[in-house]
mmCIF file of C-alpha atoms and ligand atoms in Angstrom:
data_model
loop_
_atom_site.group_PDB
_atom_site.id
_atom_site.type_symbol
_atom_site.label_atom_id
_atom_site.label_comp_id
_atom_site.label_asym_id
_atom_site.label_seq_id
_atom_site.Cartn_x
_atom_site.Cartn_y
_atom_site.Cartn_z
ATOM 1 C CA MET A 148 -4.287 17.935 16.790
ATOM 2 C CA GLY A 149 -7.062 18.350 19.312
ATOM 3 C CA LYS A 150 -9.080 20.373 21.709
ATOM 4 C CA VAL A 151 -6.213 22.639 22.772
ATOM 5 C CA CYS A 152 -5.649 23.799 19.182
ATOM 6 C CA ILE A 153 -9.348 24.631 18.891
ATOM 7 C CA GLU A 154 -9.354 26.573 22.162
ATOM 8 C CA GLU A 155 -6.138 28.409 21.236
ATOM 9 C CA ASP A 156 -7.494 29.027 17.725
ATOM 10 C CA ILE A 157 -4.520 27.376 16.042
ATOM 11 C CA TYR A 158 -5.041 26.559 12.373
ATOM 12 C CA VAL A 159 -3.882 23.077 11.368
ATOM 13 C CA SER A 160 -3.331 22.604 7.627
ATOM 14 C CA VAL A 161 -2.911 18.793 7.510
ATOM 15 C CA GLY A 162 -4.040 16.188 10.030
ATOM 16 C CA SER A 163 -4.003 12.420 10.444
ATOM 17 C CA ASP A 164 -4.106 9.871 13.251
ATOM 18 C CA GLN A 165 -1.370 7.266 13.559
ATOM 19 C CA THR A 166 -2.364 5.288 16.633
ATOM 20 C CA SER A 167 -2.484 1.488 16.283
ATOM 21 C CA LEU A 168 -6.241 1.265 15.785
ATOM 22 C CA HIS A 169 -5.903 -2.026 13.916
ATOM 23 C CA ASN A 170 -5.704 -3.322 17.496
ATOM 24 C CA PRO A 171 -8.085 -1.090 19.480
ATOM 25 C CA TRP A 172 -8.811 -3.195 22.570
ATOM 26 C CA SER A 173 -5.335 -4.389 23.512
ATOM 27 C CA GLY A 174 -3.306 -1.217 23.680
ATOM 28 C CA GLY A 175 -3.385 0.168 20.159
ATOM 29 C CA TYR A 176 -5.329 3.232 21.317
ATOM 30 C CA TYR A 177 -5.150 4.655 24.835
ATOM 31 C CA PRO A 178 -8.311 6.405 26.073
ATOM 32 C CA VAL A 179 -8.255 10.010 27.200
ATOM 33 C CA GLY A 180 -8.633 10.644 30.954
ATOM 34 C CA PHE A 181 -6.782 7.542 32.188
ATOM 35 C CA SER A 182 -3.114 7.025 32.914
ATOM 36 C CA PHE A 183 -1.100 4.411 31.045
ATOM 37 C CA GLU A 184 -1.122 2.173 34.158
ATOM 38 C CA GLU A 185 -4.878 2.631 34.748
ATOM 39 C CA SER A 186 -5.555 1.758 31.116
ATOM 40 C CA ASN A 187 -3.393 -1.359 31.187
ATOM 41 C CA LYS A 188 -5.129 -2.549 34.357
ATOM 42 C CA MET A 189 -8.617 -1.897 32.976
ATOM 43 C CA MET A 190 -7.746 -3.628 29.679
ATOM 44 C CA VAL A 191 -7.090 -6.845 31.618
ATOM 45 C CA GLU A 192 -9.537 -6.611 34.517
ATOM 46 C CA ASP A 193 -12.516 -4.937 32.886
ATOM 47 C CA PRO A 194 -12.191 -5.237 29.075
ATOM 48 C CA GLU A 195 -15.837 -4.241 28.485
ATOM 49 C CA ARG A 196 -15.330 -0.937 30.265
ATOM 50 C CA PHE A 197 -12.024 -0.425 28.467
ATOM 51 C CA LYS A 198 -13.775 -0.858 25.122
ATOM 52 C CA LYS A 199 -16.397 1.680 26.162
ATOM 53 C CA VAL A 200 -13.884 4.359 27.198
ATOM 54 C CA VAL A 201 -11.839 3.856 24.021
ATOM 55 C CA GLN A 202 -15.000 4.378 21.978
ATOM 56 C CA GLN A 203 -15.934 7.462 23.988
ATOM 57 C CA ALA A 204 -12.450 8.842 23.388
ATOM 58 C CA LEU A 205 -12.799 8.192 19.649
ATOM 59 C CA VAL A 206 -16.106 10.058 19.534
ATOM 60 C CA ARG A 207 -14.460 13.029 21.273
ATOM 61 C CA HIS A 208 -11.423 12.754 18.989
ATOM 62 C CA VAL A 209 -13.638 12.947 15.882
ATOM 63 C CA GLU A 210 -15.546 15.945 17.255
ATOM 64 C CA ALA A 211 -12.221 17.815 17.447
ATOM 65 C CA ILE A 212 -11.228 16.701 13.923
ATOM 66 C CA ASN A 213 -14.582 17.821 12.530
ATOM 67 C CA LYS A 214 -14.111 21.261 14.074
ATOM 68 C CA HIS A 215 -10.670 21.561 12.494
ATOM 69 C CA ALA A 216 -11.959 20.271 9.150
ATOM 70 C CA SER A 217 -14.734 22.858 9.185
ATOM 71 C CA ARG A 218 -11.957 25.485 9.347
ATOM 72 C CA GLY A 219 -10.158 23.958 6.359
ATOM 73 C CA THR A 220 -7.878 21.253 7.772
ATOM 74 C CA TYR A 221 -7.181 18.439 5.271
ATOM 75 C CA PHE A 222 -7.652 15.253 7.326
ATOM 76 C CA PHE A 223 -6.824 11.798 5.984
ATOM 77 C CA ASP A 224 -6.842 8.221 7.268
ATOM 78 C CA TYR A 225 -3.343 6.774 7.587
ATOM 79 C CA GLY A 226 -4.350 3.162 6.955
ATOM 80 C CA ASN A 227 -4.590 2.351 10.657
ATOM 81 C CA ALA A 228 -8.376 1.737 10.743
ATOM 82 C CA PHE A 229 -9.048 5.106 12.399
ATOM 83 C CA LEU A 230 -12.126 5.928 10.314
ATOM 84 C CA LEU A 231 -13.446 2.378 10.623
ATOM 85 C CA GLU A 232 -13.102 2.174 14.411
ATOM 86 C CA ALA A 233 -14.427 5.709 14.841
ATOM 87 C CA SER A 234 -17.499 4.733 12.801
ATOM 88 C CA ARG A 235 -18.006 1.619 14.942
ATOM 89 C CA ALA A 236 -17.755 3.798 18.022
ATOM 90 C CA GLY A 237 -20.654 5.874 16.696
ATOM 91 C CA ALA A 238 -18.583 8.989 15.940
ATOM 92 C CA ASP A 239 -19.839 11.541 13.435
ATOM 93 C CA ILE A 240 -17.536 10.308 10.681
ATOM 94 C CA MET A 241 -19.771 9.024 7.871
ATOM 95 C CA ALA A 242 -20.385 10.827 4.596
ATOM 96 C CA GLU A 243 -23.939 11.700 3.630
ATOM 97 C CA ASP A 244 -24.322 8.477 1.591
ATOM 98 C CA GLY A 245 -23.904 6.433 4.789
ATOM 99 C CA VAL A 246 -21.424 4.081 3.054
ATOM 100 C CA ASN A 247 -18.286 6.176 2.714
ATOM 101 C CA PHE A 248 -16.452 8.144 5.360
ATOM 102 C CA ARG A 249 -16.345 11.923 5.333
ATOM 103 C CA TYR A 250 -12.552 11.843 5.057
ATOM 104 C CA PRO A 251 -10.420 10.035 2.487
ATOM 105 C CA SER A 252 -7.765 7.454 3.134
ATOM 106 C CA TYR A 253 -4.227 8.271 1.980
ATOM 107 C CA VAL A 254 -4.651 5.568 -0.704
ATOM 108 C CA GLN A 255 -7.705 7.336 -2.152
ATOM 109 C CA ASP A 256 -6.020 10.713 -2.489
ATOM 110 C CA ILE A 257 -2.301 9.944 -2.727
ATOM 111 C CA LEU A 258 -0.859 6.419 -3.039
ATOM 112 C CA GLY A 259 -3.636 5.012 -5.253
ATOM 113 C CA PRO A 260 -3.663 7.525 -8.104
ATOM 114 C CA MET A 261 0.065 8.314 -7.907
ATOM 115 C CA CYS A 262 1.512 4.831 -7.484
ATOM 116 C CA PHE A 263 -0.692 1.735 -7.249
ATOM 117 C CA ASP A 264 -2.815 2.513 -10.314
ATOM 118 C CA TYR A 265 0.368 2.799 -12.413
ATOM 119 C CA GLY A 266 1.772 -0.428 -10.975
ATOM 120 C CA PHE A 267 4.265 1.260 -8.632
ATOM 121 C CA GLY A 268 4.626 -0.494 -5.314
ATOM 122 C CA PRO A 269 7.214 -1.685 -2.801
ATOM 123 C CA PHE A 270 9.216 -4.352 -4.592
ATOM 124 C CA ARG A 271 11.591 -6.130 -2.202
ATOM 125 C CA TRP A 272 14.674 -8.279 -2.361
ATOM 126 C CA VAL A 273 16.967 -10.083 0.059
ATOM 127 C CA CYS A 274 20.586 -11.053 -0.727
ATOM 128 C CA THR A 275 20.881 -14.532 0.739
ATOM 129 C CA SER A 276 24.681 -14.300 0.864
ATOM 130 C CA GLY A 277 24.149 -11.897 3.788
ATOM 131 C CA ASP A 278 27.001 -9.833 2.351
ATOM 132 C CA PRO A 279 26.524 -6.024 2.418
ATOM 133 C CA GLU A 280 28.660 -5.832 -0.720
ATOM 134 C CA ASP A 281 26.038 -7.893 -2.592
ATOM 135 C CA LEU A 282 23.335 -5.486 -1.423
ATOM 136 C CA ARG A 283 25.400 -2.536 -2.668
ATOM 137 C CA LYS A 284 25.757 -4.213 -6.065
ATOM 138 C CA THR A 285 22.014 -4.870 -6.303
ATOM 139 C CA ASP A 286 21.338 -1.211 -5.420
ATOM 140 C CA TYR A 287 23.608 -0.209 -8.268
ATOM 141 C CA LEU A 288 21.955 -2.608 -10.732
ATOM 142 C CA ALA A 289 18.502 -1.309 -9.743
ATOM 143 C CA LEU A 290 19.723 2.268 -10.134
ATOM 144 C CA GLU A 291 21.011 1.523 -13.655
ATOM 145 C CA VAL A 292 17.681 -0.040 -14.661
ATOM 146 C CA MET A 293 15.560 2.790 -13.229
ATOM 147 C CA THR A 294 17.756 5.422 -14.879
ATOM 148 C CA GLN A 295 17.431 3.692 -18.259
ATOM 149 C CA LEU A 296 13.654 3.364 -17.865
ATOM 150 C CA LYS A 297 13.335 7.063 -17.094
ATOM 151 C CA GLU A 298 14.743 7.900 -20.540
ATOM 152 C CA SER A 299 11.652 6.540 -22.302
ATOM 153 C CA ALA A 300 9.050 6.862 -19.516
ATOM 154 C CA SER A 301 5.736 8.618 -20.136
ATOM 155 C CA HIS A 302 5.426 11.979 -18.394
ATOM 156 C CA ASN A 303 2.943 10.690 -15.769
ATOM 157 C CA ILE A 304 5.464 8.293 -14.197
ATOM 158 C CA VAL A 305 8.670 10.337 -14.467
ATOM 159 C CA GLN A 306 8.199 11.793 -10.980
ATOM 160 C CA GLN A 307 7.791 8.320 -9.444
ATOM 161 C CA LEU A 308 10.955 7.120 -11.182
ATOM 162 C CA GLU A 309 12.908 10.211 -10.106
ATOM 163 C CA ASP A 310 11.872 9.799 -6.456
ATOM 164 C CA ASN A 311 12.922 6.154 -6.482
ATOM 165 C CA ILE A 312 16.172 6.820 -8.318
ATOM 166 C CA LYS A 313 17.038 9.303 -5.554
ATOM 167 C CA TRP A 314 16.065 6.765 -2.886
ATOM 168 C CA ILE A 315 18.086 3.872 -4.300
ATOM 169 C CA ARG A 316 21.115 6.083 -5.039
ATOM 170 C CA GLU A 317 21.205 7.174 -1.374
ATOM 171 C CA ALA A 318 19.887 4.001 0.266
ATOM 172 C CA ASP A 319 23.285 2.638 1.276
ATOM 173 C CA GLN A 320 24.464 5.854 2.906
ATOM 174 C CA ASN A 321 21.259 6.067 4.945
ATOM 175 C CA ARG A 322 22.325 2.840 6.687
ATOM 176 C CA LEU A 323 18.823 1.522 7.329
ATOM 177 C CA VAL A 324 19.626 -2.173 7.029
ATOM 178 C CA VAL A 325 19.420 -4.183 10.244
ATOM 179 C CA GLY A 326 20.062 -7.927 9.923
ATOM 180 C CA SER A 327 19.115 -9.381 6.532
ATOM 181 C CA GLN A 328 20.686 -7.610 3.585
ATOM 182 C CA ALA A 329 17.354 -6.507 2.165
ATOM 183 C CA ARG A 330 15.956 -3.553 0.252
ATOM 184 C CA ILE A 331 12.596 -2.065 -0.706
ATOM 185 C CA LEU A 332 12.208 -0.013 -3.857
ATOM 186 C CA TYR A 333 9.010 1.271 -5.466
ATOM 187 C CA ALA A 334 8.899 0.044 -9.078
ATOM 188 C CA ASP A 335 6.259 -0.792 -11.698
ATOM 189 C CA ALA A 336 5.848 -4.085 -13.620
ATOM 190 C CA LEU A 337 8.516 -3.285 -16.199
ATOM 191 C CA GLY A 338 10.917 -1.950 -13.568
ATOM 192 C CA ARG A 339 10.505 -5.016 -11.333
ATOM 193 C CA ILE A 340 11.094 -7.390 -14.261
ATOM 194 C CA ARG A 341 14.142 -5.538 -15.574
ATOM 195 C CA ILE A 342 15.686 -5.260 -12.096
ATOM 196 C CA ALA A 343 15.080 -8.960 -11.416
ATOM 197 C CA GLU A 344 16.633 -9.885 -14.794
ATOM 198 C CA ALA A 345 19.714 -7.814 -13.973
ATOM 199 C CA PHE A 346 20.026 -9.579 -10.581
ATOM 200 C CA ASN A 347 19.640 -13.033 -12.120
ATOM 201 C CA LYS A 348 22.316 -12.275 -14.715
ATOM 202 C CA ALA A 349 24.672 -10.990 -12.015
ATOM 203 C CA ILE A 350 24.139 -14.210 -10.016
ATOM 204 C CA ARG A 351 24.798 -16.296 -13.136
ATOM 205 C CA ASP A 352 28.087 -14.577 -13.977
ATOM 206 C CA GLY A 353 29.281 -14.537 -10.373
ATOM 207 C CA ARG A 354 29.083 -10.780 -9.676
ATOM 208 C CA LEU A 355 26.684 -11.580 -6.823
ATOM 209 C CA LYS A 356 27.836 -14.185 -4.331
ATOM 210 C CA GLY A 357 24.486 -15.881 -3.701
ATOM 211 C CA PRO A 358 20.832 -16.168 -4.758
ATOM 212 C CA VAL A 359 18.436 -13.258 -4.307
ATOM 213 C CA VAL A 360 14.883 -13.677 -2.997
ATOM 214 C CA LEU A 361 12.226 -11.350 -4.400
ATOM 215 C CA GLY A 362 8.998 -10.357 -2.693
ATOM 216 C CA ARG A 363 6.860 -7.325 -2.012
ATOM 217 C CA ASP A 364 4.869 -5.657 0.739
ATOM 218 C CA HIS A 365 1.127 -6.193 1.241
ATOM 219 C CA HIS A 366 0.846 -2.447 0.749
ATOM 220 C CA ASP A 367 0.971 -2.717 -3.035
ATOM 221 C CA VAL A 368 -0.852 -2.564 -6.372
ATOM 222 C CA SER A 369 -2.141 -6.112 -6.184
ATOM 223 C CA GLY A 370 -2.493 -9.015 -3.817
ATOM 224 C CA THR A 371 -4.346 -7.154 -1.069
ATOM 225 C CA ASP A 372 -8.072 -6.692 -0.694
ATOM 226 C CA SER A 373 -8.487 -4.060 1.980
ATOM 227 C CA PRO A 374 -11.531 -1.807 1.595
ATOM 228 C CA TYR A 375 -10.229 0.644 4.193
ATOM 229 C CA ARG A 376 -6.711 0.832 2.852
ATOM 230 C CA GLU A 377 -5.060 -0.711 -0.257
ATOM 231 C CA THR A 378 -8.282 -1.029 -2.250
ATOM 232 C CA SER A 379 -10.028 2.003 -0.763
ATOM 233 C CA ASN A 380 -9.732 3.758 -4.135
ATOM 234 C CA ILE A 381 -11.750 1.034 -5.915
ATOM 235 C CA TYR A 382 -15.085 2.756 -6.426
ATOM 236 C CA ASP A 383 -17.141 0.196 -8.355
ATOM 237 C CA GLY A 384 -18.377 -1.605 -5.236
ATOM 238 C CA SER A 385 -15.927 -4.518 -5.511
ATOM 239 C CA ARG A 386 -13.632 -3.228 -2.783
ATOM 240 C CA PHE A 387 -15.792 -5.212 -0.338
ATOM 241 C CA THR A 388 -14.786 -8.512 -1.990
ATOM 242 C CA ALA A 389 -11.621 -10.544 -1.451
ATOM 243 C CA ASP A 390 -10.980 -11.936 -4.935
ATOM 244 C CA MET A 391 -7.751 -10.238 -5.915
ATOM 245 C CA ALA A 392 -5.596 -11.663 -3.127
ATOM 246 C CA ILE A 393 -6.754 -15.176 -4.067
ATOM 247 C CA HIS A 394 -6.267 -14.621 -7.812
ATOM 248 C CA ASN A 395 -2.803 -13.312 -7.133
ATOM 249 C CA VAL A 396 -1.552 -16.194 -5.033
ATOM 250 C CA ILE A 397 -3.009 -18.796 -7.413
ATOM 251 C CA GLY A 398 -1.702 -17.003 -10.503
ATOM 252 C CA ASP A 399 1.702 -16.356 -8.944
ATOM 253 C CA SER A 400 2.050 -19.985 -7.875
ATOM 254 C CA PHE A 401 1.424 -21.294 -11.420
ATOM 255 C CA ARG A 402 3.667 -18.693 -12.967
ATOM 256 C CA GLY A 403 6.741 -19.504 -10.967
ATOM 257 C CA ALA A 404 6.669 -18.194 -7.388
ATOM 258 C CA THR A 405 8.866 -20.293 -5.101
ATOM 259 C CA TRP A 406 6.289 -19.936 -2.343
ATOM 260 C CA VAL A 407 3.025 -18.071 -1.843
ATOM 261 C CA SER A 408 1.065 -17.159 1.238
ATOM 262 C CA ILE A 409 -2.478 -16.079 1.878
ATOM 263 C CA HIS A 410 -2.980 -14.289 5.135
ATOM 264 C CA ASN A 411 -5.075 -11.719 6.890
ATOM 265 C CA GLY A 412 -4.869 -8.586 8.954
ATOM 266 C CA GLY A 413 -2.073 -6.602 7.280
ATOM 267 C CA GLY A 414 -2.201 -2.942 8.347
ATOM 268 C CA VAL A 415 -5.849 -2.556 9.332
ATOM 269 C CA GLY A 416 -6.358 -5.586 11.565
ATOM 270 C CA TRP A 417 -7.625 -9.150 11.723
ATOM 271 C CA GLY A 418 -10.732 -9.839 9.688
ATOM 272 C CA GLU A 419 -10.611 -6.540 7.799
ATOM 273 C CA VAL A 420 -8.267 -7.536 4.977
ATOM 274 C CA ILE A 421 -6.981 -10.478 2.910
ATOM 275 C CA ASN A 422 -3.347 -10.446 1.811
ATOM 276 C CA GLY A 423 -1.657 -12.602 -0.817
ATOM 277 C CA GLY A 424 2.121 -12.668 -0.898
ATOM 278 C CA PHE A 425 4.962 -14.504 -2.631
ATOM 279 C CA GLY A 426 8.662 -15.276 -2.561
ATOM 280 C CA LEU A 427 10.636 -15.907 -5.755
ATOM 281 C CA VAL A 428 14.177 -17.237 -5.567
ATOM 282 C CA LEU A 429 16.603 -16.102 -8.267
ATOM 283 C CA ASP A 430 19.482 -18.545 -8.589
ATOM 284 C CA GLY A 431 21.002 -17.375 -11.863
ATOM 285 C CA SER A 432 19.353 -20.124 -13.951
ATOM 286 C CA GLN A 433 17.478 -19.808 -17.225
ATOM 287 C CA GLU A 434 14.388 -21.218 -15.445
ATOM 288 C CA ALA A 435 14.546 -18.369 -12.945
ATOM 289 C CA ASP A 436 14.643 -15.930 -15.888
ATOM 290 C CA ASN A 437 11.451 -17.452 -17.292
ATOM 291 C CA ARG A 438 9.750 -17.547 -13.924
ATOM 292 C CA LEU A 439 10.536 -13.960 -12.996
ATOM 293 C CA LYS A 440 9.174 -12.628 -16.295
ATOM 294 C CA GLN A 441 5.931 -14.558 -16.111
ATOM 295 C CA MET A 442 5.283 -14.145 -12.436
ATOM 296 C CA LEU A 443 6.164 -10.492 -11.867
ATOM 297 C CA PHE A 444 4.262 -9.561 -15.019
ATOM 298 C CA PHE A 445 1.113 -11.251 -13.711
ATOM 299 C CA ASP A 446 1.534 -10.156 -10.110
ATOM 300 C CA VAL A 447 1.503 -6.447 -10.960
ATOM 301 C CA ASN A 448 -0.804 -6.421 -13.965
ATOM 302 C CA ASN A 449 -3.512 -8.398 -12.200
ATOM 303 C CA GLY A 450 -3.769 -5.494 -9.758
ATOM 304 C CA ILE A 451 -3.736 -2.894 -12.523
ATOM 305 C CA ALA A 452 -6.477 -4.802 -14.378
ATOM 306 C CA ARG A 453 -8.676 -4.768 -11.301
ATOM 307 C CA ARG A 454 -8.065 -1.054 -10.809
ATOM 308 C CA ALA A 455 -8.813 -0.435 -14.512
ATOM 309 C CA TRP A 456 -12.093 -2.392 -14.257
ATOM 310 C CA ALA A 457 -12.982 -0.019 -11.441
ATOM 311 C CA ARG A 458 -12.542 2.757 -14.051
ATOM 312 C CA ASN A 459 -9.558 4.383 -12.323
ATOM 313 C CA LYS A 460 -8.145 6.773 -14.909
ATOM 314 C CA GLU A 461 -4.494 6.102 -14.140
ATOM 315 C CA ALA A 462 -4.974 2.322 -14.159
ATOM 316 C CA LEU A 463 -6.742 2.528 -17.520
ATOM 317 C CA GLU A 464 -3.728 4.382 -18.917
ATOM 318 C CA ALA A 465 -1.357 1.810 -17.410
ATOM 319 C CA ILE A 466 -3.239 -1.226 -18.734
ATOM 320 C CA GLU A 467 -3.542 0.348 -22.210
ATOM 321 C CA LYS A 468 0.225 0.784 -22.215
ATOM 322 C CA GLU A 469 0.773 -2.821 -21.146
ATOM 323 C CA LEU A 470 -1.655 -4.084 -23.839
ATOM 324 C CA GLN A 471 0.365 -2.221 -26.476
ATOM 325 C CA ARG A 472 3.662 -3.534 -25.081
ATOM 326 C CA THR A 473 2.435 -7.142 -24.760
ATOM 327 C CA PRO A 474 0.315 -8.303 -27.727
ATOM 328 C CA GLN A 475 -0.460 -11.713 -26.126
ATOM 329 C CA LEU A 476 -2.100 -10.012 -23.129
ATOM 330 C CA LYS A 477 -5.890 -9.870 -23.074
ATOM 331 C CA VAL A 478 -7.549 -7.611 -20.519
ATOM 332 C CA THR A 479 -11.059 -6.325 -21.078
ATOM 333 C CA THR A 480 -11.581 -2.661 -20.325
ATOM 334 C CA PRO A 481 -14.784 -1.050 -19.102
ATOM 335 C CA ASN A 482 -17.138 0.863 -21.377
ATOM 336 C CA LEU A 483 -17.178 4.296 -19.848
ATOM 337 C CA VAL A 484 -20.545 5.957 -19.518
ATOM 338 C CA ASP A 485 -21.583 9.315 -18.217
ATOM 339 C CA GLN A 486 -22.176 8.805 -14.480
ATOM 340 C CA SER A 487 -25.087 11.256 -14.477
ATOM 341 C CA LEU A 488 -26.942 9.006 -16.967
ATOM 342 C CA LEU A 489 -26.451 6.008 -14.689
ATOM 343 C CA ASP A 490 -27.562 8.001 -11.675
ATOM 344 C CA LYS A 491 -30.721 8.992 -13.556
ATOM 345 C CA ILE A 492 -31.525 5.376 -14.464
ATOM 346 C CA PHE A 493 -30.972 4.046 -10.935
ATOM 347 C CA SER A 494 -32.489 6.938 -8.994
HETATM 348 N N1 LIG B 516 0.028 3.819 5.972
HETATM 349 C C1 LIG B 516 1.050 3.026 6.124
HETATM 350 O O1 LIG B 516 1.837 2.824 5.200
HETATM 351 C C2 LIG B 516 1.282 2.398 7.432
HETATM 352 C C3 LIG B 516 2.531 1.878 7.659
HETATM 353 C C4 LIG B 516 2.782 1.307 8.857
HETATM 354 C C5 LIG B 516 1.782 1.238 9.806
HETATM 355 N N2 LIG B 516 0.537 1.717 9.565
HETATM 356 C C6 LIG B 516 -0.516 1.639 10.590
HETATM 357 O O2 LIG B 516 -0.337 2.754 11.463
HETATM 358 C C7 LIG B 516 -0.635 2.410 12.802
HETATM 359 C C8 LIG B 516 0.517 2.806 13.688
HETATM 360 O O3 LIG B 516 1.674 2.004 13.417
HETATM 361 P P1 LIG B 516 3.002 2.177 14.274
HETATM 362 O O4 LIG B 516 3.926 1.125 13.823
HETATM 363 O O5 LIG B 516 3.430 3.609 14.237
HETATM 364 O O6 LIG B 516 2.425 1.790 15.733
HETATM 365 P P2 LIG B 516 2.980 2.114 17.202
HETATM 366 O O7 LIG B 516 2.178 1.221 18.105
HETATM 367 O O8 LIG B 516 4.471 2.079 17.197
HETATM 368 O O9 LIG B 516 2.585 3.641 17.445
HETATM 369 C C9 LIG B 516 1.308 4.051 17.824
HETATM 370 C C10 LIG B 516 1.482 5.261 18.764
HETATM 371 O O10 LIG B 516 0.207 5.779 19.094
HETATM 372 C C11 LIG B 516 0.285 6.277 20.428
HETATM 373 N N3 LIG B 516 -1.083 6.419 20.964
HETATM 374 C C12 LIG B 516 -1.945 5.441 21.378
HETATM 375 N N4 LIG B 516 -3.123 5.968 21.778
HETATM 376 C C13 LIG B 516 -3.025 7.320 21.616
HETATM 377 C C14 LIG B 516 -3.918 8.411 21.829
HETATM 378 N N5 LIG B 516 -5.149 8.234 22.285
HETATM 379 N N6 LIG B 516 -3.473 9.648 21.531
HETATM 380 C C15 LIG B 516 -2.224 9.854 21.045
HETATM 381 N N7 LIG B 516 -1.324 8.859 20.814
HETATM 382 C C16 LIG B 516 -1.727 7.608 21.096
HETATM 383 C C17 LIG B 516 1.136 5.227 21.147
HETATM 384 O O11 LIG B 516 1.691 5.753 22.317
HETATM 385 C C18 LIG B 516 2.196 4.922 20.091
HETATM 386 O O12 LIG B 516 3.304 5.765 20.230
HETATM 387 C C19 LIG B 516 -0.937 0.915 12.797
HETATM 388 O O13 LIG B 516 -2.332 0.704 12.857
HETATM 389 C C20 LIG B 516 -0.362 0.428 11.484
HETATM 390 O O14 LIG B 516 -1.065 -0.682 10.950
HETATM 391 C C21 LIG B 516 0.275 2.342 8.403
#
């Protein structure tokens, strides 16, 4: 999407940038006007100049996007630090308030309200037997659980369940597995717990040949503080803090994770994000049953609680539902006030 489309008067309905701008100075973004070889040489021999020409290219890039947007193109950030790096380059990319960007990230408009705020995120598992037959059986168990959950699901999450039922039903025939016998499936707190319970039972009674390790991506409901990506739809100001990743790894470790990790850089680049992750080994034991319930419950709901405190409508619905389902759970919810009253007080 660029200058040529403008000159040829081509209307672009949707636009995004998917270069590796989490790594702008070492080959994640190649500057316009230089060959691949020239760029690689300059990157090594004259990194200051390389930085300058990348930034000039970003400014030009944004000028083209702004022209398209003024004609109605919907432009969104793909979670690759495009808006952030463009702003640092001095491109005309900020909103009038000088804090936000003029374009949304895909988490603000899509993934956040549709998935993360309801607790849906990329749950993962690995069959340690390394046997494709075990993976097939886990797919089937997950499919059974998701299909059952759909029967009593509230209308606002039926679509998510249907999409993921389709995915897991067809996952094996898509033949995407390379190496480890592993799978990713979007599920919410209840779905993750029920699927994990079904796996643990199948390990216990010998239907699965070996233990299963659970985990998740950093691109999820909880565990990641990333103001330009995973937590970009937190609007109460707290997206510029890094508390949730720390809470998650500490909470997960006490509640039964086999290992936890705190790291940095996922998706948008070093120094821009804090990620907390875990691994939980299911070995068929009763202890694993206890651990999976406690840990997965906390891991997801901690993220929903944070999103609910930020007054996200979907997260408030999700936490209310969890509070009804789990009487021992205590999560405070915000007192909602009319924003215009607040604006008046603070203006
Ligand atoms: N939103 C998500 O869920 C999600 C998922 C994965 C990756 N990402 C992010 O997306 C980015 C891209 O990831 P990837 O794995 O596709 O990276 P990649 O390095 O495989 O692809 C980037 C592409 O951009 C091209 N490119 C570089 N400069 C260009 C320019 N000026 N004009 C046009 N093309 C140019 C490169 O040739 C390359 O093909 C990363 O920053 C990554 O963190 C987001």
